[in-house]
Amino acid sequence: MRSSTPWLFACLAGASIAQPALAHVTLETRQAPADSYHKAVLNVPHGCKESPTVRIRVRIPEGVTSVKPQPKPGWQLAITRVRLAKPVDAGHGNLISETVSEVSWSGGPLADEHFDEFRIVMKLPDRPGTTLYFPVVQDCREGVQRWIEIPDKGRPAGELKEPAPALTLTPKP
Amino acid sequence: MSRLRAACVALAFLLNAGAAWPHASLVSSMPADGAGLPAPPAAAVLQFDEPVSVLAVRLLDDTGAALELGTPRAEGQAIRVELPRQLRGGTYLLSYRVVSADSHPVAGAIAFAIGSAPSPVHAEPPAGASPGAGRLAARALRDLALLVAAGGALFVLGIGRFPGERHVLAIAGCVTACFAVAGIGLQGAALIGDAGAVAPESWRIAMRTSYGLSAGAAAAGGLTIAGAALLAGGRLRSLLLGAGALAAAASLPLTGHAATASPGALATAAVAAHGLAAAFWTGSLAALLALLRPAGGMPVAALRRFSGMAMVAVAVLFAAGVAFAVLQLSALSDLLGTRYGNLVLAKAVLFGALVGIAARNRFVLLALLERGVAAAGVRLRRAIAAELALIAAVVAVTAFLVHTPPERRIAATLSAGAHTAALTLVPGRAGPNAISVRFRDRAGQPYDPAEATLAIASVAAAVEPIVRPLNRSGPGEYRYDGGELAFPGRWDVTIRMRVDDFERTEFATTVELR
C-alpha cells in the first residue's frame, strides 16, 4: 500500500483545485432563503483568455429589489434602473416603483493572474424553490466573455460553456 | 491500488466537470474549416488553445459513411490524425470529442471539401438568388432560336425544304450562337455577384463551369446550322444540318439541373430527348408557316408527313418531360407547393393547350385541306401562329425554370420566448443548401438579434456541432449557404441568437434529408 500514498495525495490535490470558484464567474453562495436580504458575492477568477478584465456588468433578475452594489476602489460603479410595471411593497409599507436592472463596475484592470470579488446586497423575492440567474458580461481589454447561458431541458447546467451565475431560493426559515 | 487510482481519477473528473476554466476551444485546423482543397490531405491537425486529450475523432464522407482513421495523437495543444490515402473528391466532415486540461469534454466538427474542379452546384449562382431579367431574356431568346434552328434543320432532313429556309436557319443559328456566348458573361457575372457581364473575370469563371461547355455546344451547333444553310445542297449540307441540330440539343443537358440530377444518365437522356422533340416541333411549325404562304400551293404531303412524325415527337416530349420532372420533384404536392413545381405545372398547362391546337390541326383542318377546302389553309396558318406563340410562352417559362432550383424546400417555424425563427432549407436535400432564417418578434415584425449563429450536428451519425455564422441579408433575414448537411439522414439544426448583452435564445429542430 505504500506506493499508493502519493496517488492519494495527488487525488486530494486534484479534487481540491477543482473548486468552482476557480472556474467560471460564479456566485460564492449558491443558495439563500426566499424573501430575505442577501449579500451576493460574485467571484471573477480570470480574464478573457489571458486579457485583463476592465468591466463587469451584472443583470439583476426580475423580482429582486433593494439592490445596492458595493463600491470598489479603482472601479467606477454604474447603476441602471427600470420602472416597474406594478409598484411592489419593499417592506415597512414602502411602495417602490423603480428597481435596479443592471449594475456595472468599470476600471481595474484586473489581471488574468489575479482574482477579485464584487458584492451586491439585495432583497430576494418570495419564491422558494426557484432559481434566479444573474447573467454577467465580462469585458476585457481584448474580447468579452458572456456568462449568460441558462440551462434548459436540452442543455443541463453541466454542459454549458458559459453558464450564468445562479442562486437557488430555499424555503423561508 | 489500480482501483484506488481509477476511483481517484474519477473523483477528480467528477469534481472538475461542470466547474472548469473556460474550456479549450478549437483555434484553427488543417484543413481549415470550410476549405476546399485541390488534393486530398495526408493528415488533419486540430489546434486548440490549451492541451487536450482525444476521446474520439471521426471522418465522414458525403454518403454518411465513417472512414477508418489512424490513431489520433495529441501533440501539445494540437491533435493530429492520419487520413485515409486517396480520399476521393467530395465533402467531408471531421468530428471531434476531446477533453481539455480541466477534464471538460469539448466537441465540435469541421467541414472541408476535396476537388479542384468546381462541383456542379457551383455552376449555379447561390440558390434563391434572383436570376435577373437580362439572364432570363438571354436564355429565352437563345432557347427559342435554338429550337427554330435545330428544328428547322430536322424538318429539312426529315420532311423537305421550305421557302425562306436559308434565311430562317442562318438567322436562327447565328442568334443561338450570339445569345449562348452572351449568356457566358451573364452567367459569370451572376456567379461572382458584383462583376459585370463583360468583365474578363466573369467569363473566366463561367468557362470553368459546366455552363461554358453547354454554351460552346449551343454556339457550335447554331453556327454549323447557319453555315450549312448557306450551302446549296448535297450530302455535306445534310450532314452538317444533322450534326448542328444534335450539338444544339446536346447543349441542353450539359448544364443546369440535368447535369446535377441523379441518376445522371437518365436525366441527361430525358433532357436531350425533350429538347430534340421540342426543336422538331418548333422548327417544323416555323417551316410549315412558310409553306402555308397564301401565294403557295397547299403543302398537303408535307403536312401529312409532319403529322405522323409529330405524334412521335409529342409523345417523346411528354414522356421525357414527365420523367425529368419526376426526378426533380419528390412528391406530387411539390407541383403546388414549390416554385419549381409551379413552373413545371405552368409548362404542363401550356403543353396541354398546344396539344389541343395540334389535335384540331391534324384531325379537323388537315382533313378539310385533303378534301381541297382552301379556306382551311388560312385557318391552319392562324392555328400554327398561335402554336408558335404558345411555344414562345413555354420557352419563357422554361427560362425561369432553369434558373429555379428544384426544391424540396424544408421549412419550419420555431419559437422561443417572445421570438420566432422561420427556418428554410433549399433545396432541402443532402448536399449544398441555402439555409435562411427569418426572425420575428412578438408583434410579427422583423427582428435583428445582436448575434446569430447556426449549429449543424447529427446525433444519429455522431457528428458534433459545426458552427457557422448567420449573415444578415435583410431586415430580420439571415442566411448561410454551405455543404455542411453533407449526407442523407437526420440532422440537428440549432439557431442561436443573442437578444442583447445578457440574453441568449436557442431554436432547435431536427430535419430529415434525403
mmCIF file of N, CA and C in Angstrom, chain B residues 31-108:
data_model
loop_
_atom_site.group_PDB
_atom_site.id
_atom_site.type_symbol
_atom_site.label_atom_id
_atom_site.label_comp_id
_atom_site.label_asym_id
_atom_site.label_seq_id
_atom_site.Cartn_x
_atom_site.Cartn_y
_atom_site.Cartn_z
ATOM 1 N N PRO B 31 -7.000 20.502 -42.615
ATOM 2 C CA PRO B 31 -7.541 21.580 -43.443
ATOM 3 C C PRO B 31 -8.405 22.562 -42.635
ATOM 4 N N ALA B 32 -8.448 23.801 -43.120
ATOM 5 C CA ALA B 32 -9.239 24.806 -42.431
ATOM 6 C C ALA B 32 -10.723 24.468 -42.553
ATOM 7 N N ASP B 33 -11.465 24.872 -41.548
ATOM 8 C CA ASP B 33 -12.906 24.649 -41.555
ATOM 9 C C ASP B 33 -13.525 25.372 -42.750
ATOM 10 N N GLY B 34 -14.225 24.638 -43.558
ATOM 11 C CA GLY B 34 -14.894 25.243 -44.714
ATOM 12 C C GLY B 34 -14.028 25.332 -45.956
ATOM 13 N N ALA B 35 -12.800 24.776 -45.874
ATOM 14 C CA ALA B 35 -11.877 24.932 -47.000
ATOM 15 C C ALA B 35 -12.211 23.981 -48.146
ATOM 16 N N GLY B 36 -11.828 24.368 -49.337
ATOM 17 C CA GLY B 36 -11.870 23.486 -50.488
ATOM 18 C C GLY B 36 -10.433 23.184 -50.881
ATOM 19 N N LEU B 37 -10.071 21.928 -50.966
ATOM 20 C CA LEU B 37 -8.673 21.564 -51.211
ATOM 21 C C LEU B 37 -8.523 20.991 -52.607
ATOM 22 N N PRO B 38 -7.447 21.330 -53.292
ATOM 23 C CA PRO B 38 -7.228 20.764 -54.626
ATOM 24 C C PRO B 38 -6.890 19.277 -54.565
ATOM 25 N N ALA B 39 -6.214 18.859 -53.491
ATOM 26 C CA ALA B 39 -5.796 17.458 -53.397
ATOM 27 C C ALA B 39 -6.066 16.953 -51.990
ATOM 28 N N PRO B 40 -6.266 15.638 -51.845
ATOM 29 C CA PRO B 40 -6.553 15.113 -50.505
ATOM 30 C C PRO B 40 -5.373 15.313 -49.566
ATOM 31 N N PRO B 41 -5.596 15.797 -48.349
ATOM 32 C CA PRO B 41 -4.511 15.961 -47.378
ATOM 33 C C PRO B 41 -4.136 14.608 -46.769
ATOM 34 N N ALA B 42 -2.887 14.499 -46.328
ATOM 35 C CA ALA B 42 -2.431 13.238 -45.741
ATOM 36 C C ALA B 42 -2.905 13.113 -44.303
ATOM 37 N N ALA B 43 -3.006 14.263 -43.625
ATOM 38 C CA ALA B 43 -3.376 14.237 -42.215
ATOM 39 C C ALA B 43 -4.203 15.467 -41.894
ATOM 40 N N ALA B 44 -4.910 15.393 -40.780
ATOM 41 C CA ALA B 44 -5.653 16.558 -40.301
ATOM 42 C C ALA B 44 -5.083 16.960 -38.950
ATOM 43 N N VAL B 45 -4.977 18.265 -38.712
ATOM 44 C CA VAL B 45 -4.472 18.770 -37.442
ATOM 45 C C VAL B 45 -5.511 19.718 -36.855
ATOM 46 N N LEU B 46 -5.892 19.438 -35.615
ATOM 47 C CA LEU B 46 -6.834 20.311 -34.920
ATOM 48 C C LEU B 46 -6.061 21.056 -33.836
ATOM 49 N N GLN B 47 -6.018 22.366 -33.920
ATOM 50 C CA GLN B 47 -5.217 23.174 -32.999
ATOM 51 C C GLN B 47 -6.133 23.801 -31.945
ATOM 52 N N PHE B 48 -5.895 23.477 -30.682
ATOM 53 C CA PHE B 48 -6.699 24.043 -29.602
ATOM 54 C C PHE B 48 -5.897 25.101 -28.868
ATOM 55 N N ASP B 49 -6.565 25.810 -27.936
ATOM 56 C CA ASP B 49 -5.841 26.861 -27.222
ATOM 57 C C ASP B 49 -5.292 26.387 -25.886
ATOM 58 N N GLU B 50 -5.413 25.088 -25.616
ATOM 59 C CA GLU B 50 -4.743 24.521 -24.454
ATOM 60 C C GLU B 50 -4.578 23.029 -24.703
ATOM 61 N N PRO B 51 -3.746 22.379 -23.921
ATOM 62 C CA PRO B 51 -3.528 20.955 -24.180
ATOM 63 C C PRO B 51 -4.830 20.164 -24.031
ATOM 64 N N VAL B 52 -5.026 19.211 -24.922
ATOM 65 C CA VAL B 52 -6.231 18.393 -24.868
ATOM 66 C C VAL B 52 -5.848 16.939 -25.043
ATOM 67 N N SER B 53 -6.714 16.050 -24.601
ATOM 68 C CA SER B 53 -6.532 14.649 -24.966
ATOM 69 C C SER B 53 -7.779 14.190 -25.719
ATOM 70 N N VAL B 54 -7.575 13.190 -26.566
ATOM 71 C CA VAL B 54 -8.613 12.814 -27.527
ATOM 72 C C VAL B 54 -9.576 11.802 -26.935
ATOM 73 N N LEU B 55 -10.865 12.013 -27.136
ATOM 74 C CA LEU B 55 -11.847 10.973 -26.852
ATOM 75 C C LEU B 55 -12.197 10.244 -28.144
ATOM 76 N N ALA B 56 -12.519 11.016 -29.176
ATOM 77 C CA ALA B 56 -12.888 10.387 -30.451
ATOM 78 C C ALA B 56 -12.718 11.375 -31.590
ATOM 79 N N VAL B 57 -12.252 10.883 -32.716
ATOM 80 C CA VAL B 57 -12.230 11.674 -33.951
ATOM 81 C C VAL B 57 -12.850 10.812 -35.034
ATOM 82 N N ARG B 58 -13.809 11.374 -35.737
ATOM 83 C CA ARG B 58 -14.485 10.616 -36.799
ATOM 84 C C ARG B 58 -14.440 11.407 -38.093
ATOM 85 N N LEU B 59 -14.242 10.696 -39.189
ATOM 86 C CA LEU B 59 -14.289 11.341 -40.507
ATOM 87 C C LEU B 59 -15.440 10.718 -41.283
ATOM 88 N N LEU B 60 -16.361 11.556 -41.750
ATOM 89 C CA LEU B 60 -17.499 11.054 -42.522
ATOM 90 C C LEU B 60 -17.464 11.651 -43.918
ATOM 91 N N ASP B 61 -17.760 10.818 -44.920
ATOM 92 C CA ASP B 61 -17.810 11.340 -46.282
ATOM 93 C C ASP B 61 -19.244 11.741 -46.619
ATOM 94 N N ASP B 62 -19.479 12.138 -47.876
ATOM 95 C CA ASP B 62 -20.803 12.678 -48.183
ATOM 96 C C ASP B 62 -21.854 11.606 -48.442
ATOM 97 N N THR B 63 -21.509 10.343 -48.116
ATOM 98 C CA THR B 63 -22.564 9.337 -48.085
ATOM 99 C C THR B 63 -22.955 9.068 -46.632
ATOM 100 N N GLY B 64 -22.222 9.678 -45.707
ATOM 101 C CA GLY B 64 -22.507 9.460 -44.296
ATOM 102 C C GLY B 64 -21.703 8.311 -43.715
ATOM 103 N N ALA B 65 -20.825 7.696 -44.538
ATOM 104 C CA ALA B 65 -20.021 6.579 -44.052
ATOM 105 C C ALA B 65 -18.851 7.108 -43.229
ATOM 106 N N ALA B 66 -18.563 6.439 -42.103
ATOM 107 C CA ALA B 66 -17.414 6.805 -41.286
ATOM 108 C C ALA B 66 -16.192 6.091 -41.848
ATOM 109 N N LEU B 67 -15.135 6.853 -42.121
ATOM 110 C CA LEU B 67 -13.939 6.272 -42.730
ATOM 111 C C LEU B 67 -12.935 5.907 -41.649
ATOM 112 N N GLU B 68 -12.127 4.910 -41.964
ATOM 113 C CA GLU B 68 -11.144 4.457 -40.994
ATOM 114 C C GLU B 68 -10.001 5.467 -40.886
ATOM 115 N N LEU B 69 -9.664 5.815 -39.664
ATOM 116 C CA LEU B 69 -8.614 6.811 -39.439
ATOM 117 C C LEU B 69 -7.469 6.183 -38.675
ATOM 118 N N GLY B 70 -6.297 6.812 -38.788
ATOM 119 C CA GLY B 70 -5.191 6.401 -37.940
ATOM 120 C C GLY B 70 -5.510 6.774 -36.496
ATOM 121 N N THR B 71 -4.652 6.347 -35.563
ATOM 122 C CA THR B 71 -4.878 6.702 -34.170
ATOM 123 C C THR B 71 -4.547 8.178 -33.967
ATOM 124 N N PRO B 72 -5.482 8.963 -33.454
ATOM 125 C CA PRO B 72 -5.200 10.391 -33.247
ATOM 126 C C PRO B 72 -4.107 10.557 -32.189
ATOM 127 N N ARG B 73 -3.183 11.475 -32.431
ATOM 128 C CA ARG B 73 -2.104 11.731 -31.485
ATOM 129 C C ARG B 73 -2.210 13.152 -30.968
ATOM 130 N N ALA B 74 -2.053 13.304 -29.664
ATOM 131 C CA ALA B 74 -2.029 14.643 -29.089
ATOM 132 C C ALA B 74 -0.612 15.171 -29.219
ATOM 133 N N GLU B 75 -0.462 16.350 -29.797
ATOM 134 C CA GLU B 75 0.854 16.986 -29.910
ATOM 135 C C GLU B 75 0.740 18.343 -29.251
ATOM 136 N N GLY B 76 0.943 18.365 -27.934
ATOM 137 C CA GLY B 76 0.787 19.620 -27.206
ATOM 138 C C GLY B 76 -0.659 20.073 -27.256
ATOM 139 N N GLN B 77 -0.851 21.251 -27.860
ATOM 140 C CA GLN B 77 -2.203 21.781 -27.907
ATOM 141 C C GLN B 77 -2.929 21.350 -29.178
ATOM 142 N N ALA B 78 -2.350 20.422 -29.907
ATOM 143 C CA ALA B 78 -2.958 20.010 -31.173
ATOM 144 C C ALA B 78 -3.241 18.514 -31.170
ATOM 145 N N ILE B 79 -4.176 18.134 -32.028
ATOM 146 C CA ILE B 79 -4.470 16.730 -32.266
ATOM 147 C C ILE B 79 -4.148 16.466 -33.723
ATOM 148 N N ARG B 80 -3.397 15.393 -33.973
ATOM 149 C CA ARG B 80 -3.045 15.084 -35.339
ATOM 150 C C ARG B 80 -3.558 13.689 -35.664
ATOM 151 N N VAL B 81 -4.205 13.570 -36.802
ATOM 152 C CA VAL B 81 -4.719 12.261 -37.185
ATOM 153 C C VAL B 81 -4.438 12.043 -38.667
ATOM 154 N N GLU B 82 -3.926 10.819 -38.960
ATOM 155 C CA GLU B 82 -3.642 10.479 -40.359
ATOM 156 C C GLU B 82 -4.967 10.192 -41.055
ATOM 157 N N LEU B 83 -5.118 10.731 -42.264
ATOM 158 C CA LEU B 83 -6.341 10.492 -43.022
ATOM 159 C C LEU B 83 -6.121 9.326 -43.985
ATOM 160 N N PRO B 84 -7.204 8.681 -44.411
ATOM 161 C CA PRO B 84 -7.045 7.594 -45.385
ATOM 162 C C PRO B 84 -6.374 8.134 -46.647
ATOM 163 N N ARG B 85 -5.599 7.260 -47.315
ATOM 164 C CA ARG B 85 -4.966 7.664 -48.574
ATOM 165 C C ARG B 85 -6.017 7.820 -49.652
ATOM 166 N N GLN B 86 -5.745 8.725 -50.559
ATOM 167 C CA GLN B 86 -6.575 8.868 -51.758
ATOM 168 C C GLN B 86 -8.045 9.080 -51.451
ATOM 169 N N LEU B 87 -8.339 10.060 -50.611
ATOM 170 C CA LEU B 87 -9.742 10.417 -50.417
ATOM 171 C C LEU B 87 -10.265 10.923 -51.753
ATOM 172 N N ARG B 88 -11.450 10.479 -52.123
ATOM 173 C CA ARG B 88 -11.995 10.936 -53.402
ATOM 174 C C ARG B 88 -12.543 12.358 -53.225
ATOM 175 N N GLY B 89 -12.892 12.998 -54.342
ATOM 176 C CA GLY B 89 -13.450 14.341 -54.281
ATOM 177 C C GLY B 89 -14.796 14.323 -53.586
ATOM 178 N N GLY B 90 -15.124 15.413 -52.890
ATOM 179 C CA GLY B 90 -16.414 15.491 -52.209
ATOM 180 C C GLY B 90 -16.293 16.232 -50.896
ATOM 181 N N THR B 91 -17.363 16.261 -50.167
ATOM 182 C CA THR B 91 -17.404 16.961 -48.888
ATOM 183 C C THR B 91 -17.126 15.973 -47.760
ATOM 184 N N TYR B 92 -16.329 16.408 -46.783
ATOM 185 C CA TYR B 92 -16.017 15.574 -45.620
ATOM 186 C C TYR B 92 -16.293 16.338 -44.330
ATOM 187 N N LEU B 93 -16.739 15.614 -43.330
ATOM 188 C CA LEU B 93 -16.932 16.200 -42.009
ATOM 189 C C LEU B 93 -15.992 15.497 -41.039
ATOM 190 N N LEU B 94 -15.224 16.286 -40.297
ATOM 191 C CA LEU B 94 -14.318 15.724 -39.295
ATOM 192 C C LEU B 94 -14.868 16.142 -37.931
ATOM 193 N N SER B 95 -15.340 15.155 -37.196
ATOM 194 C CA SER B 95 -15.994 15.420 -35.920
ATOM 195 C C SER B 95 -15.051 15.016 -34.786
ATOM 196 N N TYR B 96 -14.942 15.841 -33.756
ATOM 197 C CA TYR B 96 -14.013 15.523 -32.671
ATOM 198 C C TYR B 96 -14.667 15.662 -31.312
ATOM 199 N N ARG B 97 -14.192 14.861 -30.386
ATOM 200 C CA ARG B 97 -14.538 14.993 -28.972
ATOM 201 C C ARG B 97 -13.228 14.900 -28.230
ATOM 202 N N VAL B 98 -12.884 15.945 -27.504
ATOM 203 C CA VAL B 98 -11.634 15.945 -26.756
ATOM 204 C C VAL B 98 -11.925 16.339 -25.315
ATOM 205 N N VAL B 99 -10.931 16.135 -24.483
ATOM 206 C CA VAL B 99 -11.053 16.558 -23.092
ATOM 207 C C VAL B 99 -9.986 17.605 -22.858
ATOM 208 N N SER B 100 -10.382 18.760 -22.351
ATOM 209 C CA SER B 100 -9.382 19.780 -22.086
ATOM 210 C C SER B 100 -8.714 19.493 -20.745
ATOM 211 N N ALA B 101 -7.675 20.260 -20.466
ATOM 212 C CA ALA B 101 -6.872 20.013 -19.269
ATOM 213 C C ALA B 101 -7.744 19.983 -18.020
ATOM 214 N N ASP B 102 -8.839 20.724 -18.049
ATOM 215 C CA ASP B 102 -9.716 20.751 -16.877
ATOM 216 C C ASP B 102 -10.701 19.586 -16.889
ATOM 217 N N SER B 103 -10.472 18.634 -17.804
ATOM 218 C CA SER B 103 -11.273 17.419 -17.936
ATOM 219 C C SER B 103 -12.697 17.688 -18.379
ATOM 220 N N HIS B 104 -12.920 18.827 -18.977
ATOM 221 C CA HIS B 104 -14.245 19.099 -19.502
ATOM 222 C C HIS B 104 -14.288 18.663 -20.966
ATOM 223 N N PRO B 105 -15.280 17.847 -21.336
ATOM 224 C CA PRO B 105 -15.333 17.432 -22.730
ATOM 225 C C PRO B 105 -15.689 18.600 -23.656
ATOM 226 N N VAL B 106 -14.999 18.671 -24.754
ATOM 227 C CA VAL B 106 -15.241 19.712 -25.744
ATOM 228 C C VAL B 106 -15.463 19.000 -27.077
ATOM 229 N N ALA B 107 -16.538 19.356 -27.771
ATOM 230 C CA ALA B 107 -16.849 18.656 -29.012
ATOM 231 C C ALA B 107 -17.201 19.646 -30.104
ATOM 232 N N GLY B 108 -16.926 19.245 -31.315
ATOM 233 C CA GLY B 108 -17.259 20.079 -32.458
ATOM 234 C C GLY B 108 -16.921 19.330 -33.734
#
